[in-house]
Amino acid sequence: MQQEPPPGVAQQHFSLYETLEATSYAIAWKDDAKFLVSLAVLPATLLLTLFSKIGHGSNSSNILHLVVLGLSGLLILSAELLNTLLHRNWRSVASQNYFDENGVFMSIFWSGPLLIVFAVALVLVMKDVFQLLELPRKPNRRSPQQQGSEKAETPKASQ
């Protein structure tokens, strides 16, 4: 059910662009630069870690992909708790209270980049799984010509 606006207040609908534009104007970019950069450092580090191990195909890169997938998932799940904690203590990290009850700020600036990391890690884990599933099949795959030549080469038992 949709909530009705209070009496005397017109209901407004905003496009995504208008919402993002209003959000960008509401943020004190200069005053809170350290805080905003610190929010971006962890997802950027995780993403760079993933990209540094693409194509290695080793067990360590497979494990790294799984660790980043799990870690980014846990960090996304922690967004609500982080929002609650930062809502209570916002003066220690920012010049204004960005942490609303619905967690919109944390969804955009924390969970959004982590969802990108999660998606990349998921694709890489799926790629690793498919590569591991193909390993046992590769030696058994032979062309029909190879199978025919093997039959001709096997010596027949003498009678």
mmCIF file of C-alpha atoms in Angstrom:
data_model
loop_
_atom_site.group_PDB
_atom_site.id
_atom_site.type_symbol
_atom_site.label_atom_id
_atom_site.label_comp_id
_atom_site.label_asym_id
_atom_site.label_seq_id
_atom_site.Cartn_x
_atom_site.Cartn_y
_atom_site.Cartn_z
ATOM 1 C CA MET A 1 0.000 0.000 0.000
ATOM 2 C CA GLN A 2 1.200 3.465 -0.828
ATOM 3 C CA GLN A 3 1.283 6.035 1.962
ATOM 4 C CA GLU A 4 -0.800 9.127 1.449
ATOM 5 C CA PRO A 5 0.999 12.464 1.806
ATOM 6 C CA PRO A 6 0.026 14.630 4.779
ATOM 7 C CA PRO A 7 -2.910 17.007 4.198
ATOM 8 C CA GLY A 8 -1.913 20.084 2.232
ATOM 9 C CA VAL A 9 1.205 18.452 0.746
ATOM 10 C CA ALA A 10 1.111 17.608 -2.931
ATOM 11 C CA GLN A 11 2.388 14.196 -3.944
ATOM 12 C CA GLN A 12 5.520 14.518 -6.081
ATOM 13 C CA HIS A 13 7.171 11.998 -8.356
ATOM 14 C CA PHE A 14 10.830 12.386 -9.183
ATOM 15 C CA SER A 15 12.809 10.716 -11.910
ATOM 16 C CA LEU A 16 15.985 8.812 -11.098
ATOM 17 C CA TYR A 17 18.056 11.625 -12.595
ATOM 18 C CA GLU A 18 16.322 14.229 -10.399
ATOM 19 C CA THR A 19 16.832 12.091 -7.309
ATOM 20 C CA LEU A 20 20.539 11.547 -8.023
ATOM 21 C CA GLU A 21 21.007 15.220 -8.832
ATOM 22 C CA ALA A 22 19.340 16.260 -5.564
ATOM 23 C CA THR A 23 21.506 13.761 -3.683
ATOM 24 C CA SER A 24 24.683 15.125 -5.259
ATOM 25 C CA TYR A 25 23.733 18.694 -4.259
ATOM 26 C CA ALA A 26 22.896 17.636 -0.691
ATOM 27 C CA ILE A 27 26.338 16.122 -0.053
ATOM 28 C CA ALA A 28 29.094 18.348 1.292
ATOM 29 C CA TRP A 29 31.765 16.968 -1.039
ATOM 30 C CA LYS A 30 34.604 19.188 0.227
ATOM 31 C CA ASP A 31 33.882 18.802 3.933
ATOM 32 C CA ASP A 32 33.354 15.045 3.832
ATOM 33 C CA ALA A 33 35.906 14.088 1.176
ATOM 34 C CA LYS A 34 37.883 11.802 3.511
ATOM 35 C CA PHE A 35 34.762 9.942 4.584
ATOM 36 C CA LEU A 36 33.461 9.544 1.026
ATOM 37 C CA VAL A 37 36.842 8.368 -0.259
ATOM 38 C CA SER A 38 37.068 5.861 2.583
ATOM 39 C CA LEU A 39 33.714 4.417 1.475
ATOM 40 C CA ALA A 40 35.114 3.897 -2.022
ATOM 41 C CA VAL A 41 38.488 2.424 -1.031
ATOM 42 C CA LEU A 42 37.299 -1.040 0.023
ATOM 43 C CA PRO A 43 35.180 -1.819 -3.071
ATOM 44 C CA ALA A 44 37.910 -0.425 -5.337
ATOM 45 C CA THR A 45 40.542 -2.564 -3.611
ATOM 46 C CA LEU A 46 38.398 -5.690 -3.916
ATOM 47 C CA LEU A 47 37.743 -4.985 -7.592
ATOM 48 C CA LEU A 48 41.434 -4.417 -8.341
ATOM 49 C CA THR A 49 42.257 -7.640 -6.506
ATOM 50 C CA LEU A 50 39.792 -9.528 -8.688
ATOM 51 C CA PHE A 51 41.115 -8.016 -11.907
ATOM 52 C CA SER A 52 44.715 -8.752 -10.947
ATOM 53 C CA LYS A 53 43.987 -12.496 -10.781
ATOM 54 C CA ILE A 54 41.833 -12.897 -13.915
ATOM 55 C CA GLY A 55 43.102 -15.612 -16.237
ATOM 56 C CA HIS A 56 45.574 -17.187 -13.804
ATOM 57 C CA GLY A 57 43.460 -20.324 -13.418
ATOM 58 C CA SER A 58 45.383 -21.418 -10.329
ATOM 59 C CA ASN A 59 43.824 -22.730 -7.157
ATOM 60 C CA SER A 60 44.868 -19.573 -5.321
ATOM 61 C CA SER A 61 42.968 -17.359 -7.769
ATOM 62 C CA ASN A 62 39.909 -19.638 -7.505
ATOM 63 C CA ILE A 63 40.018 -19.340 -3.715
ATOM 64 C CA LEU A 64 40.557 -15.581 -3.951
ATOM 65 C CA HIS A 65 37.460 -15.235 -6.149
ATOM 66 C CA LEU A 66 35.416 -17.180 -3.585
ATOM 67 C CA VAL A 67 36.772 -15.117 -0.683
ATOM 68 C CA VAL A 68 35.984 -11.816 -2.432
ATOM 69 C CA LEU A 69 32.500 -13.115 -3.321
ATOM 70 C CA GLY A 70 31.796 -14.064 0.301
ATOM 71 C CA LEU A 71 33.352 -10.925 1.752
ATOM 72 C CA SER A 72 31.460 -8.589 -0.560
ATOM 73 C CA GLY A 73 28.229 -10.444 0.225
ATOM 74 C CA LEU A 74 28.810 -10.067 3.966
ATOM 75 C CA LEU A 75 29.663 -6.386 3.574
ATOM 76 C CA ILE A 76 26.455 -5.814 1.601
ATOM 77 C CA LEU A 77 24.478 -7.552 4.329
ATOM 78 C CA SER A 78 26.174 -5.366 6.949
ATOM 79 C CA ALA A 79 24.945 -2.146 5.304
ATOM 80 C CA GLU A 80 21.847 -1.925 7.503
ATOM 81 C CA LEU A 81 23.858 -2.373 10.689
ATOM 82 C CA LEU A 82 26.474 0.134 9.512
ATOM 83 C CA ASN A 83 23.737 2.628 8.653
ATOM 84 C CA THR A 84 22.230 2.271 12.135
ATOM 85 C CA LEU A 85 25.606 2.694 13.858
ATOM 86 C CA LEU A 86 26.588 5.658 11.697
ATOM 87 C CA HIS A 87 23.141 7.242 12.155
ATOM 88 C CA ARG A 88 23.803 7.290 15.915
ATOM 89 C CA ASN A 89 27.402 8.552 15.603
ATOM 90 C CA TRP A 90 27.360 10.633 12.430
ATOM 91 C CA ARG A 91 29.208 13.588 13.998
ATOM 92 C CA SER A 92 32.372 11.502 14.318
ATOM 93 C CA VAL A 93 32.551 10.719 10.568
ATOM 94 C CA ALA A 94 30.730 13.436 8.612
ATOM 95 C CA SER A 95 29.725 17.080 8.721
ATOM 96 C CA GLN A 96 26.032 16.248 8.306
ATOM 97 C CA ASN A 97 23.775 13.272 8.971
ATOM 98 C CA TYR A 98 23.603 11.312 5.720
ATOM 99 C CA PHE A 99 22.329 8.181 7.415
ATOM 100 C CA ASP A 100 18.546 8.237 7.150
ATOM 101 C CA GLU A 101 16.180 5.641 8.558
ATOM 102 C CA ASN A 102 15.739 3.936 5.170
ATOM 103 C CA GLY A 103 19.457 3.663 4.474
ATOM 104 C CA VAL A 104 19.360 5.300 1.039
ATOM 105 C CA PHE A 105 22.811 6.861 1.406
ATOM 106 C CA MET A 106 24.391 3.565 2.461
ATOM 107 C CA SER A 107 22.600 1.767 -0.357
ATOM 108 C CA ILE A 108 24.017 4.141 -2.953
ATOM 109 C CA PHE A 109 27.529 4.714 -1.632
ATOM 110 C CA TRP A 110 28.234 1.423 0.162
ATOM 111 C CA SER A 111 26.078 -1.369 -1.232
ATOM 112 C CA GLY A 112 26.053 -0.090 -4.831
ATOM 113 C CA PRO A 113 29.800 -0.438 -5.462
ATOM 114 C CA LEU A 114 29.894 -3.673 -3.466
ATOM 115 C CA LEU A 115 27.118 -5.110 -5.637
ATOM 116 C CA ILE A 116 29.309 -4.450 -8.676
ATOM 117 C CA VAL A 117 32.207 -6.260 -6.957
ATOM 118 C CA PHE A 118 29.834 -9.093 -6.005
ATOM 119 C CA ALA A 119 28.603 -9.457 -9.597
ATOM 120 C CA VAL A 120 32.152 -9.525 -11.021
ATOM 121 C CA ALA A 121 33.241 -12.048 -8.379
ATOM 122 C CA LEU A 122 30.189 -14.206 -9.095
ATOM 123 C CA VAL A 123 30.970 -14.260 -12.819
ATOM 124 C CA LEU A 124 34.587 -15.207 -12.083
ATOM 125 C CA VAL A 125 33.556 -17.959 -9.652
ATOM 126 C CA MET A 126 31.139 -19.367 -12.238
ATOM 127 C CA LYS A 127 33.937 -19.279 -14.828
ATOM 128 C CA ASP A 128 36.216 -21.123 -12.389
ATOM 129 C CA VAL A 129 33.530 -23.743 -11.724
ATOM 130 C CA PHE A 130 32.983 -24.375 -15.436
ATOM 131 C CA GLN A 131 36.741 -24.689 -15.979
ATOM 132 C CA LEU A 132 37.008 -27.175 -13.122
ATOM 133 C CA LEU A 133 34.112 -29.199 -14.502
ATOM 134 C CA GLU A 134 35.776 -29.415 -17.913
ATOM 135 C CA LEU A 135 39.127 -30.683 -16.593
ATOM 136 C CA PRO A 136 38.068 -34.341 -16.208
ATOM 137 C CA ARG A 137 36.322 -34.344 -19.587
ATOM 138 C CA LYS A 138 39.216 -33.077 -21.702
ATOM 139 C CA PRO A 139 41.320 -36.288 -21.764
ATOM 140 C CA ASN A 140 38.288 -38.400 -22.664
ATOM 141 C CA ARG A 141 37.313 -36.289 -25.643
ATOM 142 C CA ARG A 142 38.589 -37.844 -28.848
ATOM 143 C CA SER A 143 37.523 -37.355 -32.379
ATOM 144 C CA PRO A 144 35.854 -40.320 -34.139
ATOM 145 C CA GLN A 145 38.930 -40.609 -36.411
ATOM 146 C CA GLN A 146 41.233 -41.024 -33.402
ATOM 147 C CA GLN A 147 38.987 -43.703 -31.931
ATOM 148 C CA GLY A 148 38.918 -45.599 -35.260
ATOM 149 C CA SER A 149 42.710 -45.534 -35.613
ATOM 150 C CA GLU A 150 43.140 -46.811 -32.038
ATOM 151 C CA LYS A 151 40.947 -49.829 -32.785
ATOM 152 C CA ALA A 152 43.000 -50.652 -35.887
ATOM 153 C CA GLU A 153 46.283 -50.428 -33.953
ATOM 154 C CA THR A 154 45.314 -52.789 -31.139
ATOM 155 C CA PRO A 155 46.808 -56.243 -31.770
ATOM 156 C CA LYS A 156 44.356 -59.080 -32.076
ATOM 157 C CA ALA A 157 44.742 -61.959 -29.706
ATOM 158 C CA SER A 158 46.234 -65.033 -31.337
ATOM 159 C CA GLN A 159 44.034 -68.072 -31.447
#
